[in-house]
Amino acid sequence: MGAGIARHVLATPGLELVGVYGKRRERSGLDVGRAIGLGRDLGLTIETDLTSLATRTKPDVAIQATCSRLEDAWPEIETLLRHGISVVSIAEEMAYPSCSSPTIAAAMDDLARTHRAAVIGTGINPDFVLDLLVILLTGVCLSIDSITATRVNDLSRYGPTVLRAQGVGMTPDGFKAGAKAGTVRGHIGFAESISMIAAALGLSIDSIEQTVEPIVSDIRRETSFITVEPGCVAGTRHTAIAYRQGKPFITLDHPQQVRPKLAGVETGDLIEIDGTPNLRLTGNPEIPGGVGTIAIAVNMIPRVLAAAPGYHSMADLPVPVALLGGVGLGTELSDRRGRHA
Amino acid sequence: MGAGIARHVLATPGLELVGVYGKRRERSGLDVGRAIGLGRDLGLTIETDLTSLATRTKPDVAIQATCSRLEDAWPEIETLLRHGISVVSIAEEMAYPSCSSPTIAAAMDDLARTHRAAVIGTGINPDFVLDLLVILLTGVCLSIDSITATRVNDLSRYGPTVLRAQGVGMTPDGFKAGAKAGTVRGHIGFAESISMIAAALGLSIDSIEQTVEPIVSDIRRETSFITVEPGCVAGTRHTAIAYRQGKPFITLDHPQQVRPKLAGVETGDLIEIDGTPNLRLTGNPEIPGGVGTIAIAVNMIPRVLAAAPGYHSMADLPVPVALLGGVGLGTELSDRRGRHA
């Protein structure tokens, strides 16, 4: 993800890439151009000391893209905020940090306000398909009885880290053991998506029930990274149901697998709101998680730079938009006021 | 629309309806409860002097819902802003006021800033389906070659004013004459939707070409308001193409008719982005314009109250959300910071 984000920053007029931090010591000193696959040197090297990088380069904003968990993201975000640098994070748990740690969430918000910086979590899931898009749709409703959102996606392009976390290639027994041990974890972000929706609607949720089931394949499925034999696991079906007053109020369903089409499974996003009016929105195929997260992380830069100090979820800021005209050209304001300067 | 908006305001905890303005003198003094179909008195009457109503009641926000054109909306909005009252307008041309009058747009923005009030335009089309939703989707794109958005909707529930403007029931010759005379006008809002999208993307548009064609019915179609004979007009197909560098960049297509299902036409919203990635989002049936506009006008109240002084388009503010928990309870902020007070 980091390489894709760096490439998109370089391709966007008005943005300047002033530094790249890498977690892995063995990549320290590597030219960024080579590391992100440009095939040429950029004259900028990967650094592993975030404090010295932040102090020297003093960027307006940093994109934090090294992990999924809040507790792993927080030390990096903390360093950036202490230097007054605003942060766009793609860590899944940053979608709604008070879910995994109310303490870190409050500390982050306080630190950002103190240093007059803004910090947001963004991505495709969580942060867009199963939450922001849902919230936006509720905006045309007078009343809502229940919300169901389903994302059927394709893991074929993903590498070993993601595949392992989804149990791909395992036997059903191995999957069960992995799920128990926490190495097969399914999707990260359901609690965050549900909390974001519920908070936006101004409602409280009684409880969230999550289930993680293997998707067992009856056919052979192959990707460049893995082969799934018949009878083995092609992916994970992870669901979450948020209850309110004893009834399911928000249901999120997310089957992820390699080569779904071989098994006759169509990928796509589906949001259904049962209320006044009834709504049904479909994305076919699904909004891609990889390229989509790269795009939205960069596209949110002007939004975070214009935001008030503190933490913001995606529901708190104006919507992301493709930066086709570049950043900082002020077209929108001058246009809006009728002065086509 | 006004009656529906008043009913939704009354049904939303935390909102108080303090006054109702009506344009038509003959409704002056009518009890609002009776006028909006509650079947009982509210102890609040319709008033026709906006200045005295604004001075006496001093509301935080007013919903302006009396017209489509900016020049008709502006005197009412001007009065409200002069009293420091923020405004949510459903006038179509308020989606992007600098399209129809850069002068009024700049005056409105200045006046709102002077009186520390915010003013927005909102609705379903323009303002949501063919613009805000499009802009949001571009947010997950690295690049975009073209955008196509289609809204096929059903006019069966609409009354004489809307039907006349769409030429429903006319002969094809009558339609042609009406289109020339400006009485058959098609959709209002394409220029506004296109300008909103282009400004958000930071791009300029060379020209916009619009066409208004009759949808001639080969069958008899009936609603409670009108009967369309075979060979007569069931509605209008209005399209707009925005050119950039000699090529179509944004195409908006909006066929509107009564009883589309009788002619085998499925209603729905469709947004297609040709870019990286390619995206395709479908709403079936279409997001309803009537109830949807009522909902979004009220649901935007907290957004306009939290906005900076001045004019804002829907792309400038956080997304609308259904106010299921009411207004002003502060759930979101306390939750977000992990303090479930």
XYZ file of C-alpha atoms in Angstrom:
682
model
C 0.000 0.000 0.000
C 2.810 2.397 0.910
C 4.374 2.096 -2.566
C 1.060 2.783 -4.291
C 0.396 5.780 -2.056
C 3.852 7.212 -2.762
C 3.314 6.789 -6.509
C -0.071 8.569 -6.313
C 1.421 11.432 -4.262
C 4.134 11.852 -6.916
C 1.501 11.858 -9.675
C -0.675 14.534 -8.060
C 0.130 18.175 -8.975
C 0.554 20.346 -5.912
C 1.763 17.526 -3.672
C 5.441 17.098 -2.897
C 6.857 13.902 -1.404
C 9.398 15.139 1.140
C 10.201 11.927 2.977
C 9.410 8.241 3.366
C 9.506 6.317 6.614
C 9.836 2.521 6.618
C 9.444 0.173 9.534
C 11.812 -2.504 8.274
C 15.454 -1.723 9.141
C 16.707 -3.715 6.117
C 15.116 -1.163 3.772
C 16.817 1.820 5.420
C 18.744 3.894 2.855
C 17.019 2.317 -0.158
C 16.111 4.880 -2.824
C 12.353 5.510 -2.763
C 12.087 5.455 -6.580
C 13.524 1.916 -6.649
C 11.523 0.801 -3.597
C 8.159 1.812 -5.105
C 8.906 0.380 -8.536
C 9.517 3.550 -10.564
C 12.609 1.952 -12.061
C 14.683 5.080 -11.370
C 16.193 6.919 -8.401
C 14.213 9.733 -6.790
C 17.125 11.037 -4.709
C 15.049 10.367 -1.596
C 15.824 7.418 0.673
C 13.701 5.351 3.052
C 14.412 6.360 6.650
C 13.729 4.362 9.790
C 13.947 7.142 12.383
C 10.546 8.812 12.273
C 11.414 11.560 14.781
C 14.448 12.768 12.848
C 12.553 12.530 9.537
C 9.644 14.554 10.940
C 11.922 17.174 12.510
C 13.963 17.663 9.350
C 11.235 17.614 6.684
C 8.293 19.161 8.610
C 5.595 18.040 6.135
C 2.039 19.443 6.311
C 0.630 15.936 6.344
C 1.784 12.323 6.650
C 0.025 9.204 5.375
C 0.403 6.440 7.954
C 0.194 3.021 6.252
C 2.200 0.487 8.207
C -0.355 -1.577 10.161
C -4.013 -2.440 10.908
C -4.198 -2.133 14.695
C -4.562 1.094 16.671
C -1.934 0.089 19.230
C 0.621 -0.342 16.430
C -0.377 2.883 14.657
C -0.510 5.074 17.753
C 3.244 5.469 18.449
C 3.804 6.634 14.845
C 0.774 8.930 14.879
C 1.823 10.297 18.273
C 5.273 11.224 16.937
C 3.754 12.945 13.898
C 1.183 14.909 15.915
C 3.843 16.056 18.402
C 5.587 17.662 15.417
C 2.346 19.385 14.391
C 1.983 17.141 11.332
C -1.570 16.211 10.320
C -2.160 12.506 9.680
C -4.177 10.378 7.257
C -4.079 6.791 8.539
C -5.222 3.678 6.675
C -4.984 1.477 9.779
C -8.384 -0.255 9.956
C -8.876 0.457 13.646
C -8.299 4.186 12.995
C -11.755 4.241 11.360
C -13.169 4.703 14.844
C -10.362 4.471 17.416
C -12.530 4.578 20.538
C -13.741 1.045 19.658
C -10.414 -0.610 20.384
C -9.101 1.936 22.907
C -11.093 4.850 24.337
C -7.890 5.882 26.147
C -5.767 6.160 23.004
C -8.667 7.778 21.126
C -9.003 10.540 23.726
C -5.216 11.014 23.980
C -4.956 11.261 20.176
C -7.711 13.844 19.946
C -6.170 15.893 22.770
C -2.661 15.721 21.321
C -3.889 16.751 17.865
C -5.758 19.742 19.305
C -2.737 20.780 21.368
C -0.496 20.771 18.295
C -3.179 22.232 15.958
C -3.082 19.156 13.702
C -5.918 17.034 12.311
C -5.950 13.241 12.153
C -8.298 10.912 10.283
C -8.721 7.241 9.500
C -9.609 6.307 5.921
C -9.755 3.394 3.500
C -12.319 1.363 1.552
C -13.376 -1.093 4.244
C -13.712 0.107 6.925
C -14.246 3.810 6.146
C -16.120 3.842 2.846
C -18.312 0.987 1.574
C -19.802 -0.401 4.786
C -20.000 2.878 6.708
C -19.566 6.248 4.921
C -21.739 5.156 1.989
C -24.308 3.750 4.428
C -24.359 6.989 6.459
C -24.714 9.106 3.316
C -27.697 7.001 2.203
C -29.444 7.354 5.563
C -29.335 11.098 4.871
C -32.287 10.746 2.482
C -34.376 8.771 4.995
C -37.154 9.929 7.308
C -36.960 6.737 9.388
C -34.963 3.496 9.422
C -35.929 0.042 10.717
C -32.749 -1.801 9.782
C -29.592 -1.605 7.676
C -27.916 -4.479 5.847
C -24.646 -4.082 3.974
C -22.835 -6.854 2.157
C -19.426 -6.805 0.522
C -18.489 -9.852 -1.551
C -14.913 -9.414 -2.683
C -12.053 -11.151 -4.385
C -8.772 -11.874 -2.552
C -6.966 -13.209 -5.641
C -4.600 -10.229 -5.908
C -3.568 -10.245 -2.271
C -0.301 -11.661 -0.938
C 0.614 -14.078 1.863
C -0.073 -11.743 4.838
C -3.693 -11.122 3.884
C -4.278 -14.717 2.741
C -2.964 -16.131 6.031
C -5.218 -13.818 8.040
C -8.201 -15.104 6.036
C -7.208 -18.766 6.395
C -6.883 -19.228 2.629
C -5.457 -22.648 1.694
C -6.022 -24.193 5.139
C -8.036 -27.279 5.941
C -11.335 -26.549 7.701
C -9.846 -27.925 10.936
C -6.751 -25.760 10.576
C -9.059 -22.755 10.003
C -10.996 -23.553 13.165
C -7.795 -23.795 15.213
C -6.451 -20.579 13.643
C -9.676 -18.718 14.376
C -9.444 -19.871 18.011
C -5.780 -18.867 18.275
C -6.466 -15.499 16.623
C -4.156 -16.048 13.627
C -7.189 -16.395 11.317
C -8.977 -13.185 12.152
C -11.271 -12.378 9.231
C -12.019 -8.714 8.578
C -10.761 -5.938 10.850
C -13.169 -3.055 11.156
C -16.739 -4.241 11.750
C -16.940 -2.766 15.257
C -15.521 0.471 13.860
C -17.996 0.629 10.936
C -20.949 -0.080 13.231
C -19.825 2.501 15.784
C -19.346 5.107 13.056
C -22.856 4.489 11.690
C -24.520 4.384 15.111
C -22.777 7.556 16.292
C -23.698 9.415 13.104
C -27.333 8.362 13.506
C -27.227 9.383 17.169
C -28.229 5.914 18.364
C -26.739 3.496 20.866
C -26.118 -0.182 20.124
C -26.778 -2.854 22.782
C -24.333 -5.478 21.536
C -22.437 -6.666 18.467
C -22.309 -10.372 17.563
C -19.581 -11.454 15.149
C -19.083 -14.822 13.431
C -16.115 -15.994 11.339
C -16.790 -19.028 9.120
C -14.559 -20.723 6.538
C -15.600 -20.664 2.861
C -14.752 -24.244 1.878
C -14.097 -24.739 -1.821
C -15.294 -27.810 -3.758
C -13.010 -26.878 -6.648
C -9.313 -26.158 -7.109
C -8.518 -22.418 -7.046
C -5.133 -20.932 -7.903
C -3.583 -17.475 -7.593
C 0.031 -16.329 -8.035
C 0.446 -16.711 -4.284
C -1.490 -19.828 -3.332
C -3.325 -22.959 -4.475
C -6.519 -24.005 -2.730
C -7.282 -27.715 -3.080
C -10.891 -28.980 -3.144
C -12.110 -29.402 0.443
C -9.838 -26.617 1.661
C -10.550 -23.023 2.619
C -10.871 -20.390 -0.145
C -11.614 -17.559 2.268
C -13.602 -16.262 5.206
C -17.184 -15.229 5.658
C -17.203 -12.709 8.459
C -20.483 -11.222 9.662
C -21.444 -8.769 12.360
C -24.889 -8.021 13.708
C -25.491 -4.950 15.849
C -28.524 -5.254 18.105
C -30.689 -2.427 19.299
C -33.637 -2.948 21.633
C -33.334 -6.715 21.185
C -33.479 -6.655 17.364
C -30.822 -6.731 14.627
C -30.401 -3.107 13.536
C -27.183 -3.167 11.480
C -26.028 -6.362 9.722
C -22.680 -6.388 7.935
C -21.753 -9.421 5.845
C -18.347 -9.801 4.240
C -17.401 -13.018 2.415
C -13.834 -12.752 1.082
C -12.244 -15.461 -1.035
C -9.803 -16.174 -3.853
C -11.186 -16.779 -7.364
C -14.872 -16.351 -6.429
C -15.935 -16.491 -10.090
C -14.652 -20.088 -10.420
C -17.276 -21.006 -7.824
C -19.986 -18.957 -9.531
C -19.860 -16.191 -6.923
C -20.369 -12.627 -8.213
C -18.482 -9.958 -6.338
C -20.110 -6.686 -5.410
C -21.208 -4.256 -2.738
C -24.831 -4.047 -1.619
C -26.444 -1.664 0.837
C -30.080 -2.094 1.802
C -31.965 0.238 4.096
C -35.345 -0.873 5.344
C -37.150 2.344 6.238
C -38.861 5.370 4.708
C -37.955 5.211 1.905
C -36.591 1.696 1.282
C -33.226 1.967 -0.443
C -31.072 -0.491 -2.327
C -27.673 0.465 -3.708
C -25.420 -1.943 -5.584
C -21.816 -1.695 -6.699
C -20.794 -4.288 -9.298
C -18.072 -5.422 -9.141
C -17.044 -4.384 -5.617
C -15.184 -1.091 -5.139
C -11.608 -2.418 -5.166
C -9.950 -2.329 -1.747
C -6.349 -2.044 -2.879
C -6.342 0.748 -5.463
C -9.318 2.361 -3.733
C -7.476 2.702 -0.422
C -4.422 4.158 -2.170
C -6.631 6.703 -3.931
C -8.738 7.725 -0.954
C -5.702 8.119 1.338
C -4.185 10.698 -1.019
C -7.523 12.227 -2.036
C -8.347 12.982 1.618
C -5.246 15.181 2.024
C -7.030 18.491 1.243
C -9.877 17.494 3.579
C -7.550 16.809 6.511
C -5.582 20.005 5.841
C -8.834 22.019 5.924
C -10.195 20.217 9.004
C -10.311 21.598 12.536
C -7.598 20.291 14.886
C -8.398 16.916 16.468
C -9.471 13.445 15.361
C -12.166 13.071 12.698
C -13.891 9.999 11.297
C -14.861 9.897 7.612
C -18.412 10.863 8.633
C -17.170 14.126 10.155
C -15.537 15.624 7.048
C -16.678 16.587 3.540
C -16.554 13.668 1.090
C -13.320 12.648 -0.638
C -12.881 13.643 -4.261
C -10.367 12.664 -6.962
C -7.673 15.354 -7.098
C -7.678 15.579 -10.893
C -6.827 19.278 -10.854
C -4.169 18.874 -8.204
C -4.046 20.263 -4.672
C -4.108 23.848 -3.436
C -5.224 25.602 -6.611
C -8.312 27.040 -4.928
C -10.571 26.416 -7.951
C -13.503 25.400 -5.857
C -13.792 28.516 -3.725
C -13.280 30.983 -6.535
C -15.775 29.135 -8.730
C -18.344 28.807 -6.025
C -18.364 32.515 -5.422
C -18.686 33.150 -9.121
C -15.257 34.639 -9.532
C -13.593 32.579 -12.221
C -10.187 34.114 -11.542
C -42.685 19.792 -0.057
C -43.187 22.416 2.639
C -45.851 20.338 4.392
C -43.643 17.235 4.401
C -40.685 19.211 5.720
C -42.796 20.714 8.519
C -44.058 17.236 9.489
C -40.486 15.853 9.582
C -39.284 18.811 11.689
C -42.116 18.140 14.158
C -41.203 14.426 14.280
C -37.488 15.021 15.005
C -36.511 15.261 18.699
C -34.480 18.375 19.434
C -36.038 20.453 16.648
C -38.740 22.984 17.391
C -40.933 24.492 14.673
C -41.223 28.152 15.653
C -42.819 29.602 12.552
C -44.066 28.928 9.029
C -43.929 31.361 6.143
C -46.212 30.944 3.135
C -46.076 32.805 -0.150
C -49.782 32.598 -0.964
C -51.776 35.372 0.732
C -54.932 33.228 0.811
C -53.272 30.820 3.263
C -52.315 33.580 5.726
C -53.607 32.814 9.231
C -54.332 29.141 8.489
C -53.287 26.841 11.346
C -50.101 24.977 10.381
C -51.401 21.662 11.785
C -54.396 21.819 9.431
C -52.332 23.099 6.510
C -49.844 20.214 6.654
C -52.494 17.550 7.136
C -52.021 16.680 10.818
C -55.798 16.829 11.298
C -55.407 19.026 14.399
C -54.416 22.569 15.319
C -50.802 23.290 16.229
C -51.462 26.769 17.615
C -49.088 28.155 14.974
C -50.362 29.983 11.912
C -48.966 30.503 8.427
C -47.586 34.033 8.070
C -46.945 35.959 4.878
C -44.618 38.665 6.231
C -41.187 37.010 6.351
C -39.403 39.978 7.949
C -41.778 40.205 10.897
C -41.757 36.394 11.296
C -37.930 36.314 11.300
C -37.650 39.252 13.715
C -40.134 37.798 16.200
C -39.136 34.110 16.179
C -35.359 34.375 15.574
C -34.869 30.708 14.566
C -31.387 29.159 14.309
C -32.182 27.895 10.836
C -34.873 28.195 8.159
C -35.716 25.712 5.409
C -36.494 27.624 2.218
C -38.815 25.560 -0.007
C -40.936 27.864 -2.129
C -39.360 27.782 -5.621
C -36.786 26.327 -8.049
C -35.032 29.424 -9.401
C -32.275 31.361 -7.651
C -33.809 34.737 -8.521
C -37.036 33.710 -6.764
C -35.242 32.202 -3.754
C -32.764 35.036 -3.227
C -35.114 37.700 -1.755
C -36.302 35.190 0.894
C -32.785 33.951 1.628
C -31.529 37.545 1.790
C -34.135 38.434 4.424
C -33.238 35.365 6.492
C -29.474 35.978 6.316
C -29.916 39.650 7.285
C -31.499 38.364 10.506
C -28.541 36.039 11.104
C -30.642 32.948 10.332
C -28.875 30.055 8.601
C -30.653 28.638 5.571
C -31.205 25.208 4.011
C -32.696 25.760 0.552
C -34.231 23.113 -1.706
C -34.392 25.478 -4.710
C -32.692 23.530 -7.516
C -30.521 26.442 -8.619
C -29.215 26.786 -5.047
C -27.206 23.582 -5.655
C -24.561 25.797 -7.238
C -25.806 29.399 -7.372
C -22.919 30.844 -9.395
C -24.248 28.897 -12.434
C -27.361 31.030 -12.812
C -26.007 34.221 -11.222
C -22.404 34.805 -10.155
C -23.562 38.181 -8.801
C -26.222 36.758 -6.482
C -23.890 33.886 -5.484
C -21.167 36.307 -4.368
C -23.661 38.624 -2.633
C -25.170 35.635 -0.791
C -21.799 34.380 0.386
C -20.783 37.877 1.546
C -24.071 38.530 3.333
C -23.930 35.153 5.109
C -20.363 35.829 6.278
C -21.292 39.316 7.474
C -24.150 37.958 9.574
C -22.264 34.820 10.715
C -24.835 32.510 9.106
C -24.385 29.504 6.828
C -26.448 28.766 3.728
C -26.652 25.592 1.660
C -28.590 24.120 -1.230
C -29.812 20.549 -0.897
C -32.192 17.998 -2.399
C -32.087 14.690 -4.282
C -31.579 15.983 -7.818
C -29.645 18.206 -8.044
C -27.561 17.868 -4.848
C -27.415 14.124 -4.211
C -27.777 11.448 -6.910
C -26.161 13.095 -9.942
C -23.513 15.103 -8.064
C -22.730 14.393 -4.380
C -22.806 10.619 -4.924
C -20.681 11.044 -8.075
C -18.136 13.205 -6.238
C -17.946 10.740 -3.342
C -17.264 7.894 -5.776
C -14.462 9.799 -7.516
C -12.805 9.863 -4.088
C -11.688 6.260 -4.542
C -10.216 6.915 -8.006
C -6.613 7.526 -9.063
C -7.673 8.856 -12.463
C -10.899 9.445 -14.400
C -11.519 9.452 -18.156
C -15.265 10.087 -18.087
C -18.333 10.066 -15.859
C -21.848 8.992 -16.860
C -24.809 9.248 -14.525
C -28.358 8.283 -15.378
C -31.514 8.756 -13.385
C -34.647 7.061 -14.708
C -37.540 8.103 -12.525
C -41.281 7.945 -12.170
C -43.414 11.108 -12.239
C -46.689 9.301 -11.409
C -46.969 10.808 -7.925
C -46.374 14.391 -8.994
C -49.069 17.028 -9.443
C -49.965 19.453 -12.246
C -47.063 21.918 -11.769
C -44.376 19.287 -12.256
C -46.308 17.466 -15.009
C -46.778 20.666 -17.000
C -43.076 21.500 -16.771
C -42.283 18.031 -18.173
C -44.858 18.296 -20.972
C -46.807 15.270 -19.721
C -50.064 14.714 -21.634
C -49.135 17.034 -24.515
C -48.970 16.146 -28.193
C -45.426 15.952 -29.569
C -46.062 19.235 -31.436
C -47.354 20.915 -28.290
C -44.236 19.671 -26.470
C -41.987 21.133 -29.149
C -43.737 24.497 -28.936
C -43.635 24.418 -25.117
C -39.931 23.609 -25.112
C -39.319 26.558 -27.450
C -41.443 28.896 -25.304
C -39.743 27.687 -22.111
C -42.914 26.351 -20.466
C -41.732 22.759 -20.985
C -38.334 22.974 -19.338
C -37.277 19.456 -18.373
C -35.022 19.097 -15.372
C -33.603 22.105 -13.515
C -30.130 21.503 -12.155
C -27.836 19.913 -14.767
C -25.558 22.934 -15.033
C -25.426 23.063 -11.235
C -24.614 19.332 -10.885
C -21.892 19.540 -13.523
C -20.373 22.675 -11.982
C -20.373 21.060 -8.534
C -18.602 17.957 -9.835
C -16.082 19.890 -11.940
C -15.248 22.298 -9.113
C -14.791 19.447 -6.636
C -12.456 17.672 -9.083
C -10.575 20.944 -9.659
C -11.229 20.845 -13.418
C -12.684 23.327 -15.857
C -15.396 22.486 -18.382
C -15.317 23.905 -21.925
C -19.043 23.773 -22.663
C -22.281 22.054 -21.690
C -24.729 20.795 -24.338
C -28.270 20.086 -23.229
C -31.105 18.398 -25.111
C -34.769 18.072 -24.108
C -36.744 15.386 -25.980
C -40.317 14.173 -25.481
C -40.914 10.575 -24.355
C -43.846 9.660 -26.601
C -46.046 6.845 -25.265
C -47.516 4.112 -27.479
C -49.852 3.085 -24.667
C -52.438 4.818 -22.473
C -51.004 5.873 -19.094
C -53.074 7.197 -16.203
C -52.267 8.838 -12.868
C -54.539 10.585 -10.357
C -53.617 13.852 -12.035
C -53.463 13.113 -15.740
C -54.196 10.696 -18.579
C -51.684 10.270 -21.386
C -53.214 8.992 -24.621
C -51.207 6.806 -27.044
C -49.137 9.070 -29.288
C -48.897 11.736 -26.586
C -46.069 12.710 -24.280
C -45.459 10.653 -21.094
C -42.480 12.705 -19.993
C -39.158 14.277 -20.873
C -35.738 12.910 -21.584
C -33.293 15.607 -20.629
C -29.568 15.084 -21.135
C -26.497 17.196 -20.561
C -22.988 16.588 -21.829
C -20.066 18.515 -20.375
C -17.088 18.723 -22.712
C -13.487 18.995 -21.652
C -10.650 19.248 -24.156
C -13.061 18.451 -26.983
C -14.375 15.217 -25.454
C -17.468 14.363 -23.400
C -16.281 14.257 -19.779
C -19.527 14.261 -17.773
C -22.766 12.930 -19.272
C -25.993 13.238 -17.285
C -29.111 11.521 -18.599
C -32.493 11.945 -16.952
C -35.635 10.442 -18.538
C -38.676 11.281 -16.401
C -42.159 9.957 -17.169
C -45.446 8.816 -15.683
C -46.066 5.056 -15.288
C -42.726 3.934 -16.747
C -43.418 0.309 -15.776
C -46.425 0.145 -18.127
C -43.941 0.755 -20.967
C -41.467 -1.808 -19.598
C -39.066 0.874 -18.325
C -37.276 0.091 -15.030
C -36.559 3.086 -12.846
C -33.221 3.492 -11.137
C -30.062 5.509 -10.621
C -26.798 4.526 -12.289
C -23.361 6.071 -11.924
C -20.486 4.855 -14.073
C -16.937 6.108 -13.794
C -14.513 5.151 -16.512
C -11.104 5.444 -14.895
C -8.788 3.728 -12.441
C -10.628 1.882 -11.104
C -13.768 1.550 -13.232
C -16.805 1.952 -11.003
C -20.465 1.166 -11.463
C -23.040 1.976 -8.795
C -26.748 1.242 -9.176
C -29.751 2.284 -7.113
C -32.914 0.268 -7.831
C -35.492 1.688 -7.777
C -34.357 5.322 -7.963
C -33.811 7.226 -4.707
C -37.218 8.909 -4.428
C -37.106 12.645 -5.097
C -40.118 13.687 -3.031
C -39.618 11.990 0.327
C -35.843 12.080 -0.159
C -35.779 15.868 -0.521
C -37.970 16.288 2.571
C -35.619 14.025 4.549
C -32.330 15.527 3.375
C -33.531 19.132 3.953
C -34.199 18.392 7.626
C -31.256 15.998 8.020
C -28.833 18.706 6.857
C -29.836 21.054 9.703
C -27.017 19.963 12.087
C -24.513 20.227 9.218
C -25.506 23.789 8.360
C -25.526 24.788 12.039
C -21.974 23.426 12.422
C -20.727 24.989 9.156
C -18.549 28.060 8.835
C -20.383 31.259 7.824
C -20.969 31.600 4.082
C -22.448 29.567 1.235
C -21.645 25.853 0.977
C -22.533 23.299 -1.671
C -23.269 19.693 -0.639
C -19.699 18.787 -1.599
C -18.299 21.236 0.975
C -19.921 19.765 4.083
C -19.892 16.406 5.869
C -22.487 13.972 4.475
C -26.122 14.120 5.571
C -27.320 11.493 8.036
C -30.772 10.450 9.290
C -31.414 12.203 12.609
C -32.746 9.081 14.333
C -31.408 10.137 17.728
C -32.592 13.719 17.326
C -30.593 16.921 17.094
C -28.173 18.513 19.539
C -27.590 15.581 21.844
C -23.865 15.524 21.162
C -23.684 11.715 21.008
C -21.206 11.693 18.188
C -18.494 13.812 19.761
C -18.662 12.182 23.191
C -18.643 8.719 21.596
C -15.811 9.513 19.263
C -13.578 10.575 22.089
C -14.453 7.427 24.021
C -16.442 9.227 26.685
C -19.876 7.627 26.663
C -21.333 10.258 28.983
